[in-house]
Coordinates of C-alpha atoms and ligand atoms in Angstrom, one line a residue:
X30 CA -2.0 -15.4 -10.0
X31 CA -2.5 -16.3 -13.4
X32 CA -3.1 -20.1 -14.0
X33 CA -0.7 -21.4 -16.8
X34 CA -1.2 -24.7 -18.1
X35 CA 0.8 -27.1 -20.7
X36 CA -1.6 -29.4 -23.5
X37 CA -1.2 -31.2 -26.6
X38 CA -4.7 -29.4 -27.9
X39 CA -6.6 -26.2 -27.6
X40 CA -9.5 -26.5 -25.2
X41 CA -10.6 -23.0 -25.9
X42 CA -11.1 -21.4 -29.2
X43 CA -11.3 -17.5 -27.8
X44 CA -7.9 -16.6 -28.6
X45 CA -5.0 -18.2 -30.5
X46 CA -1.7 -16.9 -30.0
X47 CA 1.0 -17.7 -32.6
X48 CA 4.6 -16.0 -32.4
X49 CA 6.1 -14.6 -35.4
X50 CA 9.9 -13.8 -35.9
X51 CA 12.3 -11.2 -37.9
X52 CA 12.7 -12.5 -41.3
X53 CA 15.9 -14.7 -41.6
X54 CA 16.8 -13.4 -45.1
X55 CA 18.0 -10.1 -44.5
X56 CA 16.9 -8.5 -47.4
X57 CA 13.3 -9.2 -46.2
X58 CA 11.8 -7.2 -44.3
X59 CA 8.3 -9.4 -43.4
X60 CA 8.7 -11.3 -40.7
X61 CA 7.5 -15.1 -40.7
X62 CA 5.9 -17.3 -38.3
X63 CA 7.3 -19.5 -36.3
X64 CA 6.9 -23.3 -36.7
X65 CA 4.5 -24.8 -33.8
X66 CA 3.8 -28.0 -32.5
X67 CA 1.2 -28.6 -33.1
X68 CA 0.7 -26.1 -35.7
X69 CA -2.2 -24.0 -37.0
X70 CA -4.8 -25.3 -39.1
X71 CA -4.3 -24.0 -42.8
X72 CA -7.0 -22.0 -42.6
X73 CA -5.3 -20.3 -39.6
X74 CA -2.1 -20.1 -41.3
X75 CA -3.0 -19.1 -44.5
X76 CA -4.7 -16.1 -42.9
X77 CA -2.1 -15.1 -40.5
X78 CA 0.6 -15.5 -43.5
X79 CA -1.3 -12.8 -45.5
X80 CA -1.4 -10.6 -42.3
X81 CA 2.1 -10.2 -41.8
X82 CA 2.6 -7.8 -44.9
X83 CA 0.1 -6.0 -44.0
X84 CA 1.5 -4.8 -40.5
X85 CA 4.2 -3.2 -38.9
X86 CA 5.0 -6.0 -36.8
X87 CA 8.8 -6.8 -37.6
X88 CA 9.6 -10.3 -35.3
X89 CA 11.0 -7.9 -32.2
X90 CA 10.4 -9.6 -28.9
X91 CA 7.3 -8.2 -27.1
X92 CA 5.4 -6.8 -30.4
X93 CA 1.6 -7.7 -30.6
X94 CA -0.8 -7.6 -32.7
X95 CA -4.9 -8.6 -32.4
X96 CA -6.8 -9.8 -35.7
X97 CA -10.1 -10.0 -34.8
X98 CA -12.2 -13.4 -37.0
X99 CA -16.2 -12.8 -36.4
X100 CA -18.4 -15.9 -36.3
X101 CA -15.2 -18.0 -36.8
X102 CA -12.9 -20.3 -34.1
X103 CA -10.5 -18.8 -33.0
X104 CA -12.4 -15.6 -32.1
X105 CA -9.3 -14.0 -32.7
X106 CA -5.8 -14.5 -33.6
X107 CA -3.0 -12.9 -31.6
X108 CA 0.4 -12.7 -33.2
X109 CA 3.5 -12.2 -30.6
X110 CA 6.5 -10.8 -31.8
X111 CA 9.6 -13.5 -30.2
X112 CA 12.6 -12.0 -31.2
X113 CA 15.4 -14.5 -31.6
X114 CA 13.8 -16.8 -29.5
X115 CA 16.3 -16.9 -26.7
X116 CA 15.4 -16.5 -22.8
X117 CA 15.3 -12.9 -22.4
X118 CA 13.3 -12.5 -25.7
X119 CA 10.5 -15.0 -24.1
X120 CA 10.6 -13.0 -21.5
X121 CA 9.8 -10.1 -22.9
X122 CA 7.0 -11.8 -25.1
X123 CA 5.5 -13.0 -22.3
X124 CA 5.6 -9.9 -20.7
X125 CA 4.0 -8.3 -23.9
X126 CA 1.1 -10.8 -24.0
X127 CA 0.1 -10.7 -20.2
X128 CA -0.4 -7.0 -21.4
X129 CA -1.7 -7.2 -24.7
X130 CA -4.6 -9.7 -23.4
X131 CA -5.4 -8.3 -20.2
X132 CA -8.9 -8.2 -21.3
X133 CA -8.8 -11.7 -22.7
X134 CA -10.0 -14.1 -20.2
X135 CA -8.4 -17.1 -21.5
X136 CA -5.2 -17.3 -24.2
X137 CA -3.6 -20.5 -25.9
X138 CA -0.4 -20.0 -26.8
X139 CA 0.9 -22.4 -29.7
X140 CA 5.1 -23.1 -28.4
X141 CA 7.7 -23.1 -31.0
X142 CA 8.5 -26.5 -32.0
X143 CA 11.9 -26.4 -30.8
X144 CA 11.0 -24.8 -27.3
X145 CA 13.5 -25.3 -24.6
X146 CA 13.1 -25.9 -21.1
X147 CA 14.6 -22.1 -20.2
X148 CA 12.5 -20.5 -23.1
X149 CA 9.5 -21.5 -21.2
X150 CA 10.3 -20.7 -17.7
X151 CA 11.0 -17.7 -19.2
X152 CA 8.1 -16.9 -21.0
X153 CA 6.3 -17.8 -17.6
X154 CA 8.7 -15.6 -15.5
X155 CA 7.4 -12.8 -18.0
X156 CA 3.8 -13.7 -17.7
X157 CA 3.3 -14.0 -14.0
X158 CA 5.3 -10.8 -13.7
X159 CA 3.7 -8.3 -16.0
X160 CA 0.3 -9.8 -15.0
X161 CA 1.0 -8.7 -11.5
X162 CA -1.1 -5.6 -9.5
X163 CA -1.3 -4.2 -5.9
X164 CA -4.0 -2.1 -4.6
X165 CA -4.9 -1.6 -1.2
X166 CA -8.6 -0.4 -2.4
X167 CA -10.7 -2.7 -2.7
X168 CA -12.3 -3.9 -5.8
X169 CA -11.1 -1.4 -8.9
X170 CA -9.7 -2.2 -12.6
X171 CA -8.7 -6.1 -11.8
X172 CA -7.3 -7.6 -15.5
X173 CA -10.2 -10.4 -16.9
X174 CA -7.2 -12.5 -18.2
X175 CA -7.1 -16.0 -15.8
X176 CA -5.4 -18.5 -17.4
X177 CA -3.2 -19.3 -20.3
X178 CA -2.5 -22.5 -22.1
X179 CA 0.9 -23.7 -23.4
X180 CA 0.4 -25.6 -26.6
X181 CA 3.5 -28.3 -27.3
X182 CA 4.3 -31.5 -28.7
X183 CA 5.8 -33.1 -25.3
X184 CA 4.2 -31.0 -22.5
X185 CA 5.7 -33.6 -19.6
X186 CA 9.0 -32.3 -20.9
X187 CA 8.3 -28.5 -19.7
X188 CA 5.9 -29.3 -17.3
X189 CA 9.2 -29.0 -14.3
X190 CA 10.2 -25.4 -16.1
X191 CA 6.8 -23.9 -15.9
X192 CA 6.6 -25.4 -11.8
X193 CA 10.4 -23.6 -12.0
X194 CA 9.0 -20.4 -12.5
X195 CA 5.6 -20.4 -11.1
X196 CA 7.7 -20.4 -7.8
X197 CA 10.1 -18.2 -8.8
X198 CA 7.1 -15.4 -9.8
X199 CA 5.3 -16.0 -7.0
X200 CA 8.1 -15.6 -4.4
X201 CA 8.9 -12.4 -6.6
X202 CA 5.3 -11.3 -6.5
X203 CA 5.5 -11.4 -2.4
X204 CA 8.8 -9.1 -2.4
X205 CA 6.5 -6.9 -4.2
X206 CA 3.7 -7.1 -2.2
X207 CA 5.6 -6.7 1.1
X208 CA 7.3 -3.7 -0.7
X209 CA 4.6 -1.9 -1.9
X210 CA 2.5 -2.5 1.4
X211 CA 2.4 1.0 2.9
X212 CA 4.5 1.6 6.4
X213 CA 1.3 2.4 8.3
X214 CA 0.8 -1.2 8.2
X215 CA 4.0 -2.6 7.5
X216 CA 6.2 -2.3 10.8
X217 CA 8.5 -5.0 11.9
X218 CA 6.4 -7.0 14.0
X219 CA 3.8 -7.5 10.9
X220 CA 6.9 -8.0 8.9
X221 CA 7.5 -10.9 10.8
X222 CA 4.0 -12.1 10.9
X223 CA 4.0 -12.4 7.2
X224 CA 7.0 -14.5 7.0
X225 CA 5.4 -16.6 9.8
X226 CA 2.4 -17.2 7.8
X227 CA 4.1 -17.9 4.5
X228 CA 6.8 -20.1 6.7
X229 CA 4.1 -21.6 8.2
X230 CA 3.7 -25.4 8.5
X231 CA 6.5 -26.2 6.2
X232 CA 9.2 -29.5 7.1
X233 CA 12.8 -28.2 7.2
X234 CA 11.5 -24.7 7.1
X235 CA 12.2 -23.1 10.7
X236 CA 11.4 -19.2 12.0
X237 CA 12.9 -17.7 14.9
X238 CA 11.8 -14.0 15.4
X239 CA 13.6 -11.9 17.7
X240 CA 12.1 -9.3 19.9
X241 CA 13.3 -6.1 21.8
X242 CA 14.1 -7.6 24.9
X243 CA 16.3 -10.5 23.2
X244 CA 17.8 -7.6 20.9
X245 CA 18.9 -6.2 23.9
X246 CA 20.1 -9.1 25.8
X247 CA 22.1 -10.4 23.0
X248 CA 23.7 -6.6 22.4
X249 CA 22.3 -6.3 18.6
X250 CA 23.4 -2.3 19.5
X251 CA 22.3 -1.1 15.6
X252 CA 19.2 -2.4 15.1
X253 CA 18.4 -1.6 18.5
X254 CA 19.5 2.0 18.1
X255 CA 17.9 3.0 14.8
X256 CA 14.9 0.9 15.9
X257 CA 14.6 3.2 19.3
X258 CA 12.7 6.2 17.8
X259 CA 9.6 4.4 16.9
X260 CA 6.9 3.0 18.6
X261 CA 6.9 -0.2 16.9
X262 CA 9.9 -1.8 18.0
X263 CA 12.4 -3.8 16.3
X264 CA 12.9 -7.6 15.4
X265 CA 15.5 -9.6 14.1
X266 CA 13.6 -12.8 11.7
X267 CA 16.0 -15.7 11.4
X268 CA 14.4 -18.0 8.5
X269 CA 16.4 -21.1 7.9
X270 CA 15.6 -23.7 5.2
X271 CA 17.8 -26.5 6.5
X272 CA 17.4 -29.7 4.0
X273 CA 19.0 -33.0 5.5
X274 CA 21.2 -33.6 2.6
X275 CA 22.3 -30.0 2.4
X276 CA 26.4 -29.7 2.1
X277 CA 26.7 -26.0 2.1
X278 CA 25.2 -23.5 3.9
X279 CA 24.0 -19.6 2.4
X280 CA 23.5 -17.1 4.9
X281 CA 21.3 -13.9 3.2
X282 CA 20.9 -11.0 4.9
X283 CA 18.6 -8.0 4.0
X284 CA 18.1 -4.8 5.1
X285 CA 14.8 -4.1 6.2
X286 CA 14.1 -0.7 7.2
X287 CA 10.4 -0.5 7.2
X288 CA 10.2 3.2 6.8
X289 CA 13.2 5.4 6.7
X290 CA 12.5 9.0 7.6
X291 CA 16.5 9.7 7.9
X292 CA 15.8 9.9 11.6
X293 CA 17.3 12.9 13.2
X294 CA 19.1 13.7 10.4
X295 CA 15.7 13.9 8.7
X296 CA 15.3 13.5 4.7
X297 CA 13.5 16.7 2.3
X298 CA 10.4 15.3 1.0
X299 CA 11.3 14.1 -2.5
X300 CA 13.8 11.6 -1.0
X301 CA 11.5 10.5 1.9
X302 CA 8.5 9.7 -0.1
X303 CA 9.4 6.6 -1.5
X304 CA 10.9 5.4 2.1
X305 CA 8.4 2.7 2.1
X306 CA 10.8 0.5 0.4
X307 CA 13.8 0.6 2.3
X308 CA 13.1 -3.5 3.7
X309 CA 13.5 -4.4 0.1
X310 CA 16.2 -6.2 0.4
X311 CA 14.8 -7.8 3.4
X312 CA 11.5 -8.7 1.1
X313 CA 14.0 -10.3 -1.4
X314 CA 16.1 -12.8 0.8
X315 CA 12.7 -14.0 2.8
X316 CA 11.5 -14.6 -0.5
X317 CA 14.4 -16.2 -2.2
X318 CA 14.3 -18.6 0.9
X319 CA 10.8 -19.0 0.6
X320 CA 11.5 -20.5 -3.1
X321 CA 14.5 -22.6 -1.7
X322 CA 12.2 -24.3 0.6
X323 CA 9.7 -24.4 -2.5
X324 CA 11.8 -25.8 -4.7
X325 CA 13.2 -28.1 -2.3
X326 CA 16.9 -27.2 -3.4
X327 CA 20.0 -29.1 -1.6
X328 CA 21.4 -26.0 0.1
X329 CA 20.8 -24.8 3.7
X330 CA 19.6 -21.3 3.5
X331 CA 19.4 -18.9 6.1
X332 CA 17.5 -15.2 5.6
X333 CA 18.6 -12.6 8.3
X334 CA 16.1 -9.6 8.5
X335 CA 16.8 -7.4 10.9
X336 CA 13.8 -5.1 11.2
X337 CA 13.3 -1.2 12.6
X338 CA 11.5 1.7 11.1
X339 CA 14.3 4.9 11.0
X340 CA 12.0 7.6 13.1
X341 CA 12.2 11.2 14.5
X342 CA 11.1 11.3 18.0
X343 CA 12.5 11.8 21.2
X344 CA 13.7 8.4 21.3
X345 CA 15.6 7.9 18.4
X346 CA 19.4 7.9 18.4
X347 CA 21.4 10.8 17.9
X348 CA 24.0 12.3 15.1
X349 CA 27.0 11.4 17.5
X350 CA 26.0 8.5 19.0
X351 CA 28.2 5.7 19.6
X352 CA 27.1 2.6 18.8
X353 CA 28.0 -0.9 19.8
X354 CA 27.4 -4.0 17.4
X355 CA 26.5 -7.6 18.3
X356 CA 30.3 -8.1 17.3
X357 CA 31.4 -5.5 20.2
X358 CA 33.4 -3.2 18.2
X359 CA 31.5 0.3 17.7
X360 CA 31.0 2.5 15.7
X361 CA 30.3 6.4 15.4
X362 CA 27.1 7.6 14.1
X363 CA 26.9 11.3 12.9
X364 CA 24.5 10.7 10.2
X365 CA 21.2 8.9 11.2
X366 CA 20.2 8.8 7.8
X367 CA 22.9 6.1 6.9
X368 CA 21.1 3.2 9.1
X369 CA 21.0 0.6 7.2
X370 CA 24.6 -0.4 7.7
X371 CA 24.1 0.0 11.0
X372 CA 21.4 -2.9 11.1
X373 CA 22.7 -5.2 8.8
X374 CA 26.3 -5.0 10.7
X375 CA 24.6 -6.7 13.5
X376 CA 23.4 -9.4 11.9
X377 CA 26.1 -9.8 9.8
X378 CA 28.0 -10.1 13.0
X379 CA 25.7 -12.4 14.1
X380 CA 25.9 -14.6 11.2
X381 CA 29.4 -14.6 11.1
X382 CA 29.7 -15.7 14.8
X383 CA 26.9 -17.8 15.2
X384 CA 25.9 -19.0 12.2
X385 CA 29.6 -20.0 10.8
X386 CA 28.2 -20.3 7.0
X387 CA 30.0 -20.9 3.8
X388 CA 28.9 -17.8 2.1
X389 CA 27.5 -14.9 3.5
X390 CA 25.3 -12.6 0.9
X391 CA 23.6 -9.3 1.8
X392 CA 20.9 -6.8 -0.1
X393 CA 20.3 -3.9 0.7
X394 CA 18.8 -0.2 -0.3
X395 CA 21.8 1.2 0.9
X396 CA 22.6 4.4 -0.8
X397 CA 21.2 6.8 -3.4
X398 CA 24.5 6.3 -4.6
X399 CA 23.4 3.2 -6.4
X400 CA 21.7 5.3 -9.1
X401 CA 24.2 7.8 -9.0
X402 CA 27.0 5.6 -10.3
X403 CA 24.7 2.7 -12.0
X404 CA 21.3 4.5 -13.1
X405 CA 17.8 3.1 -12.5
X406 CA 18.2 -0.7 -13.6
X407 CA 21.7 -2.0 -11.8
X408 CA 22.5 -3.2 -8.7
X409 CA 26.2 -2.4 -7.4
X410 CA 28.3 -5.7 -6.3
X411 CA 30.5 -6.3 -4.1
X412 CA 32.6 -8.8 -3.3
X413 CA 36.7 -9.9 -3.1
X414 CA 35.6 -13.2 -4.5
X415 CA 36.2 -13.4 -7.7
X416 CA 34.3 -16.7 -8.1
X417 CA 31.3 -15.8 -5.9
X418 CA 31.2 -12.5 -7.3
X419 CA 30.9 -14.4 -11.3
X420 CA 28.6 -16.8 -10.2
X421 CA 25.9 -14.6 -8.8
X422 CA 26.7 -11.8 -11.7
X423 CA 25.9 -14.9 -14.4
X424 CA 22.6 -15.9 -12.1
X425 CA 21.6 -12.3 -12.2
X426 CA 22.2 -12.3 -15.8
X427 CA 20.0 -15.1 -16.6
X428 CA 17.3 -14.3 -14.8
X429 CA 16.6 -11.3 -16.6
X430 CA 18.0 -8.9 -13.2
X431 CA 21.0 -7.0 -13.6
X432 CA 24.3 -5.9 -11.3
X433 CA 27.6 -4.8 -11.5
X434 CA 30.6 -5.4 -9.4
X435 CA 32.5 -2.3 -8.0
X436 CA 35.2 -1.9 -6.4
X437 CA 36.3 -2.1 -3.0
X438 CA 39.4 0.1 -3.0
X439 CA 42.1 -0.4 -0.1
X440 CA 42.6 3.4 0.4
X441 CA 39.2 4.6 0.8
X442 CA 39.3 2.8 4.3
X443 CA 40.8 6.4 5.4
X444 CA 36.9 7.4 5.1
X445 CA 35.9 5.0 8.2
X446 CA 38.4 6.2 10.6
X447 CA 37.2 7.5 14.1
X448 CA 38.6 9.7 17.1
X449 CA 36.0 8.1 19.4
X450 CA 34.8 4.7 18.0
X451 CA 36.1 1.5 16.2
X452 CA 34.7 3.0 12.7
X453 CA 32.7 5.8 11.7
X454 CA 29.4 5.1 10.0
X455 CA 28.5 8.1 8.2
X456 CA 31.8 9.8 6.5
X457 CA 30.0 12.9 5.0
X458 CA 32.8 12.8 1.5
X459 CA 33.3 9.9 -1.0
X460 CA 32.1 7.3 -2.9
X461 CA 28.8 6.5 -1.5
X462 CA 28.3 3.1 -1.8
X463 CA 31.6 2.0 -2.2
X464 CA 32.2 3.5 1.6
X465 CA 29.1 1.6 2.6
X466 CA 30.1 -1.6 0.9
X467 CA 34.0 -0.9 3.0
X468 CA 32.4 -0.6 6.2
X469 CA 29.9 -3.6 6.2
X470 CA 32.9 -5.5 4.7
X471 CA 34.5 -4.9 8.3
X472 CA 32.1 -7.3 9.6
X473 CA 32.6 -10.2 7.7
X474 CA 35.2 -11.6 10.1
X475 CA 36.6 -14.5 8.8
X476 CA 34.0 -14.7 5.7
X477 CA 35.6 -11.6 4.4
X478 CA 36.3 -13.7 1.2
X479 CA 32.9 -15.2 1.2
X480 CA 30.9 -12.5 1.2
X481 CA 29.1 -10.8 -1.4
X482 CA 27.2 -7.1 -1.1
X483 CA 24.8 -5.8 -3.2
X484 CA 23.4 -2.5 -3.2
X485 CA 20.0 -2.5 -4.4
X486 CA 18.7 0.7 -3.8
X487 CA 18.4 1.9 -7.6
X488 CA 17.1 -2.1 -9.4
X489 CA 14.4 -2.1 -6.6
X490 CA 11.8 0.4 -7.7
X491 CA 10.4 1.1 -11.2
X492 CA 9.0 4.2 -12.2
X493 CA 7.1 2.4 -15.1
X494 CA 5.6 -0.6 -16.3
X495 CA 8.4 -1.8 -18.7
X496 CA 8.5 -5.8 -19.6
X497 CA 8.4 -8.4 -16.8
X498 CA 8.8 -5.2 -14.4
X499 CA 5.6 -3.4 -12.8
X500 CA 5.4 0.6 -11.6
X501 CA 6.4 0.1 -7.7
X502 CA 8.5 -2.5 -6.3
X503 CA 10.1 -4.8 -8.4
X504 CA 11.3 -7.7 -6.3
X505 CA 14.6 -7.7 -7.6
X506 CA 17.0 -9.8 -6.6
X507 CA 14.6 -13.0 -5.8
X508 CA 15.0 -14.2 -9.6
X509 CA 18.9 -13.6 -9.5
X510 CA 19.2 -15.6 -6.2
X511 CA 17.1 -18.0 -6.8
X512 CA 19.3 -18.9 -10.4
X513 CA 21.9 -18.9 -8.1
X514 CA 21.1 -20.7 -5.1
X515 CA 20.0 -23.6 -7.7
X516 CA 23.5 -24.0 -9.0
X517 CA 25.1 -24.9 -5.2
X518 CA 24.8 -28.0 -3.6
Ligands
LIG21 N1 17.5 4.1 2.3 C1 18.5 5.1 2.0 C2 19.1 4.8 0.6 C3 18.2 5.0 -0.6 C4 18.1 6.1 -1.3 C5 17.5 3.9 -1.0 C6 17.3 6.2 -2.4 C7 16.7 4.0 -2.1 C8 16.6 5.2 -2.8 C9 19.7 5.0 3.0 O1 19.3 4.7 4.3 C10 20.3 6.4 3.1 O2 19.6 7.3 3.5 N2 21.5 6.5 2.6 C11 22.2 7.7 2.6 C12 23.6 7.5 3.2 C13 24.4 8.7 3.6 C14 23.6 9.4 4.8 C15 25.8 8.3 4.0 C16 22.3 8.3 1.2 O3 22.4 7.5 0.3 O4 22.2 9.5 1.1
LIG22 MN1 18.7 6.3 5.4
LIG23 ZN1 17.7 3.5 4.5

């Protein structure tokens, strides 16, 4: 990961950055450099001041532009393009620069003199993000940039920010990583191992992983179901951050199909291919967690993965099954394609019975219906608290994710009824997600109104580079919930 560091003075003279606004006279169209701490030498100023006319920069956040200065220090002179200055504008700037000097080896950015804390962390967030890339090859196009300096007047006074979101990227960086890692290597058992190792010889920080043979003794009836068709087998990973002076206590579930081939009710090949993903959600609350523990917040935290890839074989469950949840109601399956429900009522059964929290949040890729009704960038939310369902929408605000709360409308309920079973899983009509988000909802128990769902399906891929956000898995949901998670307790 990149190296970001705070100073008082440039160490290196390679590359100077210096961010440049919108003009604030709005008849002026050149836009004007920003007042640093410290600031540029004359010489530097004088030049860069004469520069502006001549480009096209205009102040938006994330525009760039090299000057290169031969035989002089700096080599050259970068000018960053900060917008109005606020959060999501140093996010995008920093986004901008990661890419703009990705054949730099070393930047120093000079910090606006009147900098805040969230402008930084920020501006870091965008950094670590954009800078980030997964290969499986070995060796390839690796970017030369390594480290970046922070120039500012009083760097003990953002020194907290930047540790802030050097957790909060890296945590988002391992959601992407265990995303993007292909399902030939990623099945549940190395799912598992992963969180081990990253769990691993932490205080407070405690893994239980659950195999087959507990699944089954302890009648987790979903997982073990959609789990059954594949020859790696299924686990449940219990992650619990557990601080001593914790007063509340978060249980996060995530869904975390490792590959979902629709099972027997098998997906055409455009909607399989990207099936690698389908444990994003699982990715995201093992990472958020992961940064609890990190940041040593004052809230218990539990993650719930439950873990099985959706196979064809003559193993795997059946459309027409009846299933029976850890909670002992059951439901009828006609659909094997709509498994993630199936997992995460099982856990969410299991959290709601054993666990006893004080709120209870799942992700999940739950439905193409995500996109459908919200397009490529917006998660749908859930939730009959009004409260909850603010304070996680503002979280995901801030930290540069985005959601939506939908409804959860009494008489689509008609849509889960059953001849056979308790519930039915897979009603063929309606409202996709909002019939998914109904059906987990009849899990909950007595957390009913403190739970929140959201259906990540659509936020948790990009098709592009674009800002903070990298082609392939975009870890959403660790920023939001880690915003979030910071405010309780
Ligand atoms: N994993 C998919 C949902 C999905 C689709 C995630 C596209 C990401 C991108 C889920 O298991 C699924 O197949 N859902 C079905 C539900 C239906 C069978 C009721 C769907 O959305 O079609
Ligand atoms: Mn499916
Ligand atoms: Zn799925």
């Amino acid at each position: 990961m990149l190296a970001i560091s705070l100073a008082v003075a440039a160490d290196r003279s390679d590359v100077l950055v210096l961010p440049v606004r919108a003009a604030t006279d709005p008849d002026a169209t050149v836009p004007a450099l920003v007042a640093t701490a410290p600031p540029p030498t004359d010489e530097v100023r004088t030049e860069a001041e004469a520069l502006l006319p001549a480009t096209r920069l205009t102040g938006r956040a994330g525009e760039t532009l090299t000057q290169l200065r031969p035989g002089r220090a700096p080599a050259r002179l970068l000018l960053l393009g900060v917008g109005d200055g606020g959060e999501r504008a140093w996010r995008t700037a920093g986004a901008a620069l990661a890419r703009a000097a990705v054949d730099e080896t070393h930047v120093t950015l000079a910090l606006p003199v009147d900098m805040t804390a969230g402008a930084v962390r920020a501006l870091v967030e965008g950094l670590l993000l954009a800078s980030y890339r997964f290969r499986v090859a070995e060796g390839g196009p690796a970017p030369a940039l390594t480290g970046v300096t922070l120039l500012a007047a009083a760097p003990d006074a953002l020194a907290d920010a930047v540790e802030a979101a050097r957790t909060t990227a890296r945590m988002t960086r391992l959601a992407r990583d265990l995303t993007n890692t292909p399902s030939s290597v990623k099945n549940p058992q190395w799912f598992a191992a992963q969180v081990e190792s990253a769990a691993a010889g932490q205080p407070d920080l405690h893994l239980r992983v659950r195999g087959p043979q507990e699944l089954a003794a302890e009648g987790f009836g979903g997982i073990l179901a959609v789990g059954g068709g594949s020859a790696s087998t299924p686990r449940l990973v219990e992650l619990d951050w557990h601080p001593a002076d914790a007063r509340l206590h978060v249980v996060l579930v995530g869904k975390g199909i490792t590959f979902d081939t629709g099972g027997i009710s098998i997906k055409p090949v455009p909607a399989m291919k990207l099936m690698r993903k389908d444990m994003a959600g699982a990715a995201a609350v093992v990472a958020a967690t992961l940064g609890a523990a990190a940041l040593r917040l004052p809230v218990r935290v539990t993650a719930l993965a439950p873990l099985a890839e959706n196979m064809v074989s003559g193993a795997a469950f059946r459309p027409g099954d009846i299933i029976r949840h850890y909670d002992g109601t059951t439901s009828e399956s006609t659909n094997s394609d709509a498994e993630g429900r199936l997992v995460l009522a099982d856990a969410l059964g299991y959290a709601v019975r054993e666990l006893r929290p004080d709120l209870l949040v799942d992700l999940a890729t739950l439905t193409g219906a995500n996109a459908v009704a919200l397009g490529k960038r917006t998660g749908a939310l859930y939730s009959e608290n009004d409260e909850l369902a603010a304070a996680v929408l503002a979280a995901v605000d801030d930290a540069g994710e985005a959601a939506w709360r939908m409804p959860l409308p009494a008489d689509y309920l008609e849509h889960l009824g059953s001849d056979l079973a308790d519930r039915h899983s897979s009603p063929d009509r309606g409202a996709g997600s909002v019939i998914a988000a109904l059906y987990l909802r009849e899990f909950t128990g007595e957390l009913r109104d403190r739970w929140l769902h959201i259906d990540m399906s659509a936020p948790s891929w990009a098709d592009g580079d674009d800002a903070e956000l990298t082609r392939g898995a975009t870890g959403w949901g660790v920023r939001g919930l880690l915003r979030w998670l910071a405010t309780l307790g």
